[in-house]
PDB file of C-alpha atoms in Angstrom:
ATOM      1  CA  MET A   1      -0.104  -0.100   0.341  1.00 77.00           C
ATOM      2  CA  GLY A   2       2.825   2.121   0.381  1.00 82.00           C
ATOM      3  CA  VAL A   3       3.716   1.976  -3.270  1.00 83.00           C
ATOM      4  CA  ALA A   4       0.414   2.557  -3.758  1.00 83.00           C
ATOM      5  CA  PHE A   5       0.210   5.982  -2.225  1.00 85.00           C
ATOM      6  CA  CYS A   6       3.379   6.842  -3.091  1.00 87.00           C
ATOM      7  CA  ALA A   7       2.866   6.194  -6.932  1.00 83.00           C
ATOM      8  CA  SER A   8      -0.662   8.523  -6.217  1.00 83.00           C
ATOM      9  CA  LEU A   9       1.373  11.406  -4.658  1.00 86.00           C
ATOM     10  CA  LEU A  10       3.898  11.482  -6.833  1.00 87.00           C
ATOM     11  CA  ARG A  11       0.861  11.477 -10.072  1.00 82.00           C
ATOM     12  CA  ASN A  12      -0.892  14.048  -8.290  1.00 82.00           C
ATOM     13  CA  LEU A  13       2.747  16.257  -7.357  1.00 87.00           C
ATOM     14  CA  LEU A  14       3.096  15.614 -11.146  1.00 87.00           C
ATOM     15  CA  SER A  15      -0.333  17.086 -11.929  1.00 82.00           C
ATOM     16  CA  VAL A  16      -1.112  14.037 -14.048  1.00 81.00           C
ATOM     17  CA  GLY A  17      -3.364  12.705 -11.911  1.00 75.00           C
ATOM     18  CA  SER A  18      -6.366  13.283  -9.441  1.00 77.00           C
ATOM     19  CA  LEU A  19      -7.496  12.704  -5.519  1.00 78.00           C
ATOM     20  CA  MET A  20      -8.630  10.242  -7.012  1.00 77.00           C
ATOM     21  CA  ALA A  21      -5.839   8.110  -7.474  1.00 78.00           C
ATOM     22  CA  PHE A  22      -5.277   7.660  -3.891  1.00 83.00           C
ATOM     23  CA  PRO A  23      -8.470   5.185  -2.826  1.00 83.00           C
ATOM     24  CA  GLY A  24      -8.559   3.499  -5.909  1.00 82.00           C
ATOM     25  CA  SER A  25      -4.634   2.651  -6.291  1.00 85.00           C
ATOM     26  CA  MET A  26      -4.678   1.691  -2.515  1.00 88.00           C
ATOM     27  CA  VAL A  27      -7.590  -0.143  -1.694  1.00 89.00           C
ATOM     28  CA  GLY A  28      -6.386  -2.726  -4.912  1.00 88.00           C
ATOM     29  CA  ALA A  29      -3.071  -3.037  -3.782  1.00 90.00           C
ATOM     30  CA  LEU A  30      -4.466  -3.855  -0.137  1.00 92.00           C
ATOM     31  CA  CYS A  31      -6.693  -6.667  -2.096  1.00 92.00           C
ATOM     32  CA  CYS A  32      -3.864  -8.043  -4.231  1.00 90.00           C
ATOM     33  CA  GLY A  33      -1.739  -7.948  -0.781  1.00 92.00           C
ATOM     34  CA  LEU A  34      -4.394  -9.580   1.024  1.00 94.00           C
ATOM     35  CA  VAL A  35      -5.358 -12.205  -1.351  1.00 94.00           C
ATOM     36  CA  TYR A  36      -1.590 -13.478  -2.457  1.00 92.00           C
ATOM     37  CA  MET A  37      -1.167 -13.887   1.624  1.00 93.00           C
ATOM     38  CA  LEU A  38      -3.532 -15.627   2.090  1.00 94.00           C
ATOM     39  CA  LEU A  39      -3.327 -17.895  -1.379  1.00 93.00           C
ATOM     40  CA  LYS A  40       0.811 -17.693  -1.574  1.00 89.00           C
ATOM     41  CA  HIS A  41       1.191 -21.478  -0.287  1.00 91.00           C
ATOM     42  CA  LYS A  42      -1.449 -22.909  -3.686  1.00 88.00           C
ATOM     43  CA  LYS A  43      -0.301 -23.623  -6.953  1.00 90.00           C
ATOM     44  CA  PRO A  44       1.282 -20.666  -8.687  1.00 88.00           C
ATOM     45  CA  ALA A  45      -1.715 -20.301 -11.250  1.00 89.00           C
ATOM     46  CA  VAL A  46      -4.466 -20.113  -8.727  1.00 91.00           C
ATOM     47  CA  ALA A  47      -2.882 -17.984  -6.225  1.00 91.00           C
ATOM     48  CA  ILE A  48      -1.849 -15.359  -9.775  1.00 89.00           C
ATOM     49  CA  THR A  49      -5.349 -15.644 -11.029  1.00 91.00           C
ATOM     50  CA  ALA A  50      -7.017 -14.924  -7.703  1.00 92.00           C
ATOM     51  CA  THR A  51      -4.860 -11.927  -7.103  1.00 91.00           C
ATOM     52  CA  LEU A  52      -5.505 -10.624 -10.288  1.00 89.00           C
ATOM     53  CA  VAL A  53      -9.594 -10.878  -9.776  1.00 91.00           C
ATOM     54  CA  ALA A  54      -8.669  -8.997  -6.728  1.00 92.00           C
ATOM     55  CA  GLU A  55      -7.423  -6.075  -7.991  1.00 88.00           C
ATOM     56  CA  MET A  56      -9.642  -5.755  -9.962  1.00 86.00           C
ATOM     57  CA  LEU A  57     -12.694  -6.285  -8.088  1.00 88.00           C
ATOM     58  CA  GLY A  58     -10.351  -3.929  -5.360  1.00 88.00           C
ATOM     59  CA  THR A  59      -9.534  -1.236  -8.196  1.00 84.00           C
ATOM     60  CA  GLY A  60     -12.725  -1.182 -10.244  1.00 81.00           C
ATOM     61  CA  VAL A  61     -15.159  -1.646  -7.060  1.00 83.00           C
ATOM     62  CA  LEU A  62     -13.623  -0.981  -4.215  1.00 88.00           C
ATOM     63  CA  GLY A  63     -12.162   1.655  -5.117  1.00 84.00           C
ATOM     64  CA  GLY A  64     -14.247   3.022  -7.279  1.00 78.00           C
ATOM     65  CA  LEU A  65     -17.436   2.968  -4.242  1.00 81.00           C
ATOM     66  CA  CYS A  66     -13.929   4.845  -2.222  1.00 84.00           C
ATOM     67  CA  ALA A  67     -14.209   7.097  -4.274  1.00 78.00           C
ATOM     68  CA  TYR A  68     -17.450   8.727  -3.811  1.00 75.00           C
ATOM     69  CA  PRO A  69     -16.538   9.646  -0.092  1.00 79.00           C
ATOM     70  CA  VAL A  70     -12.939  11.154  -1.381  1.00 78.00           C
ATOM     71  CA  ALA A  71     -14.790  13.457  -3.837  1.00 74.00           C
ATOM     72  CA  THR A  72     -18.129  14.510  -1.504  1.00 75.00           C
ATOM     73  CA  LEU A  73     -15.347  16.038   1.056  1.00 79.00           C
ATOM     74  CA  PHE A  74     -12.752  17.254  -1.371  1.00 78.00           C
ATOM     75  CA  MET A  75     -13.914  18.123  -4.203  1.00 72.00           C
ATOM     76  CA  SER A  76     -17.544  19.103  -5.555  1.00 68.00           C
ATOM     77  CA  VAL A  77     -20.909  17.206  -5.279  1.00 60.00           C
ATOM     78  CA  ASP A  78     -20.790  17.626  -8.890  1.00 65.00           C
ATOM     79  CA  ALA A  79     -17.102  15.853  -8.566  1.00 60.00           C
ATOM     80  CA  ALA A  80     -18.931  13.067  -6.389  1.00 55.00           C
ATOM     81  CA  THR A  81     -21.093  11.874  -9.339  1.00 64.00           C
ATOM     82  CA  THR A  82     -18.518  12.535 -11.479  1.00 63.00           C
ATOM     83  CA  ALA A  83     -16.433  10.038  -9.625  1.00 57.00           C
ATOM     84  CA  VAL A  84     -19.002   7.293  -9.528  1.00 61.00           C
ATOM     85  CA  THR A  85     -19.544   6.911 -13.252  1.00 62.00           C
ATOM     86  CA  ALA A  86     -16.755   8.258 -14.970  1.00 60.00           C
ATOM     87  CA  TYR A  87     -14.465   6.158 -12.773  1.00 59.00           C
ATOM     88  CA  HIS A  88     -16.146   3.496 -10.878  1.00 60.00           C
ATOM     89  CA  HIS A  89     -17.584   2.004 -14.418  1.00 60.00           C
ATOM     90  CA  PRO A  90     -14.891   2.355 -17.048  1.00 62.00           C
ATOM     91  CA  LEU A  91     -12.335   0.787 -14.170  1.00 64.00           C
ATOM     92  CA  LEU A  92     -14.353  -2.368 -13.479  1.00 67.00           C
ATOM     93  CA  HIS A  93     -14.714  -2.126 -17.938  1.00 65.00           C
ATOM     94  CA  LEU A  94     -11.021  -1.484 -17.911  1.00 67.00           C
ATOM     95  CA  HIS A  95      -9.960  -4.429 -16.073  1.00 68.00           C
ATOM     96  CA  LEU A  96     -12.984  -7.243 -17.737  1.00 72.00           C
ATOM     97  CA  CYS A  97     -11.640  -6.166 -21.136  1.00 72.00           C
ATOM     98  CA  ARG A  98      -8.055  -7.349 -19.515  1.00 70.00           C
ATOM     99  CA  LEU A  99      -9.119 -10.475 -17.873  1.00 70.00           C
ATOM    100  CA  ALA A 100     -10.571 -11.160 -21.728  1.00 71.00           C
ATOM    101  CA  ASP A 101      -7.470 -10.492 -23.315  1.00 71.00           C
ATOM    102  CA  ARG A 102      -5.246 -12.767 -21.019  1.00 67.00           C
ATOM    103  CA  ARG A 103      -7.984 -15.875 -21.604  1.00 63.00           C
ATOM    104  CA  ARG A 104      -8.232 -15.211 -25.674  1.00 64.00           C
ATOM    105  CA  ALA A 105      -4.215 -14.646 -25.384  1.00 62.00           C
ATOM    106  CA  ARG A 106      -4.514 -18.406 -23.939  1.00 59.00           C
ATOM    107  CA  PHE A 107      -7.363 -19.569 -25.856  1.00 56.00           C
ATOM    108  CA  ARG A 108      -5.356 -18.653 -29.590  1.00 55.00           C
ATOM    109  CA  PRO A 109      -7.324 -20.456 -32.826  1.00 54.00           C
ATOM    110  CA  ALA A 110      -5.472 -22.634 -34.816  1.00 54.00           C
ATOM    111  CA  GLY A 111      -3.473 -21.483 -38.042  1.00 54.00           C
ATOM    112  CA  GLY A 112      -1.686 -19.005 -35.825  1.00 55.00           C
ATOM    113  CA  ARG A 113       2.151 -18.209 -36.190  1.00 57.00           C
ATOM    114  CA  ARG A 114       3.246 -21.096 -34.610  1.00 55.00           C
ATOM    115  CA  ALA A 115       0.752 -22.986 -37.255  1.00 55.00           C
ATOM    116  CA  GLN A 116       2.470 -21.083 -40.237  1.00 57.00           C
ATOM    117  CA  ALA A 117       5.957 -21.874 -39.461  1.00 55.00           C
ATOM    118  CA  ASP A 118       5.290 -25.849 -38.905  1.00 55.00           C
ATOM    119  CA  ALA A 119       3.771 -25.830 -42.729  1.00 58.00           C
ATOM    120  CA  ALA A 120       6.785 -24.266 -43.940  1.00 57.00           C
ATOM    121  CA  HIS A 121       9.245 -26.905 -42.511  1.00 58.00           C
ATOM    122  CA  ALA A 122       6.870 -29.709 -43.034  1.00 56.00           C
ATOM    123  CA  ARG A 123       8.177 -32.004 -45.810  1.00 58.00           C
ATOM    124  CA  PRO A 124       6.147 -31.664 -49.245  1.00 58.00           C
ATOM    125  CA  GLU A 125       3.479 -34.760 -50.152  1.00 58.00           C
ATOM    126  CA  ARG A 126       4.365 -37.196 -52.334  1.00 59.00           C
ATOM    127  CA  GLN A 127       2.588 -37.471 -56.077  1.00 57.00           C
TER     128      GLN A 127
END
């Protein structure tokens, strides 16, 4: 969480982030750390997959919900409404798209580069 706080602080100091950077990154990092600590003695694939899901839910859902009080306390009420609609849903969508891309990369259809390379090195058929 300390690294997430420093990254959020650095983004705000460089004027490339907003106050919404704090709740999302810190809650996501906390969820990742807790899930990995619980599952680090299991199979590595299970631990990493569960950590990815925890990061998605922690940053996208819980971080987005935690952004609402931050926006209400430190920004105008309009910004609080924007926090839920502009940060919560897009972050969740972003993480769902990343997860889908990773799953798609795992199940590549036949006929890709590997199949083309195998066909190029195959012996020609006899007539």
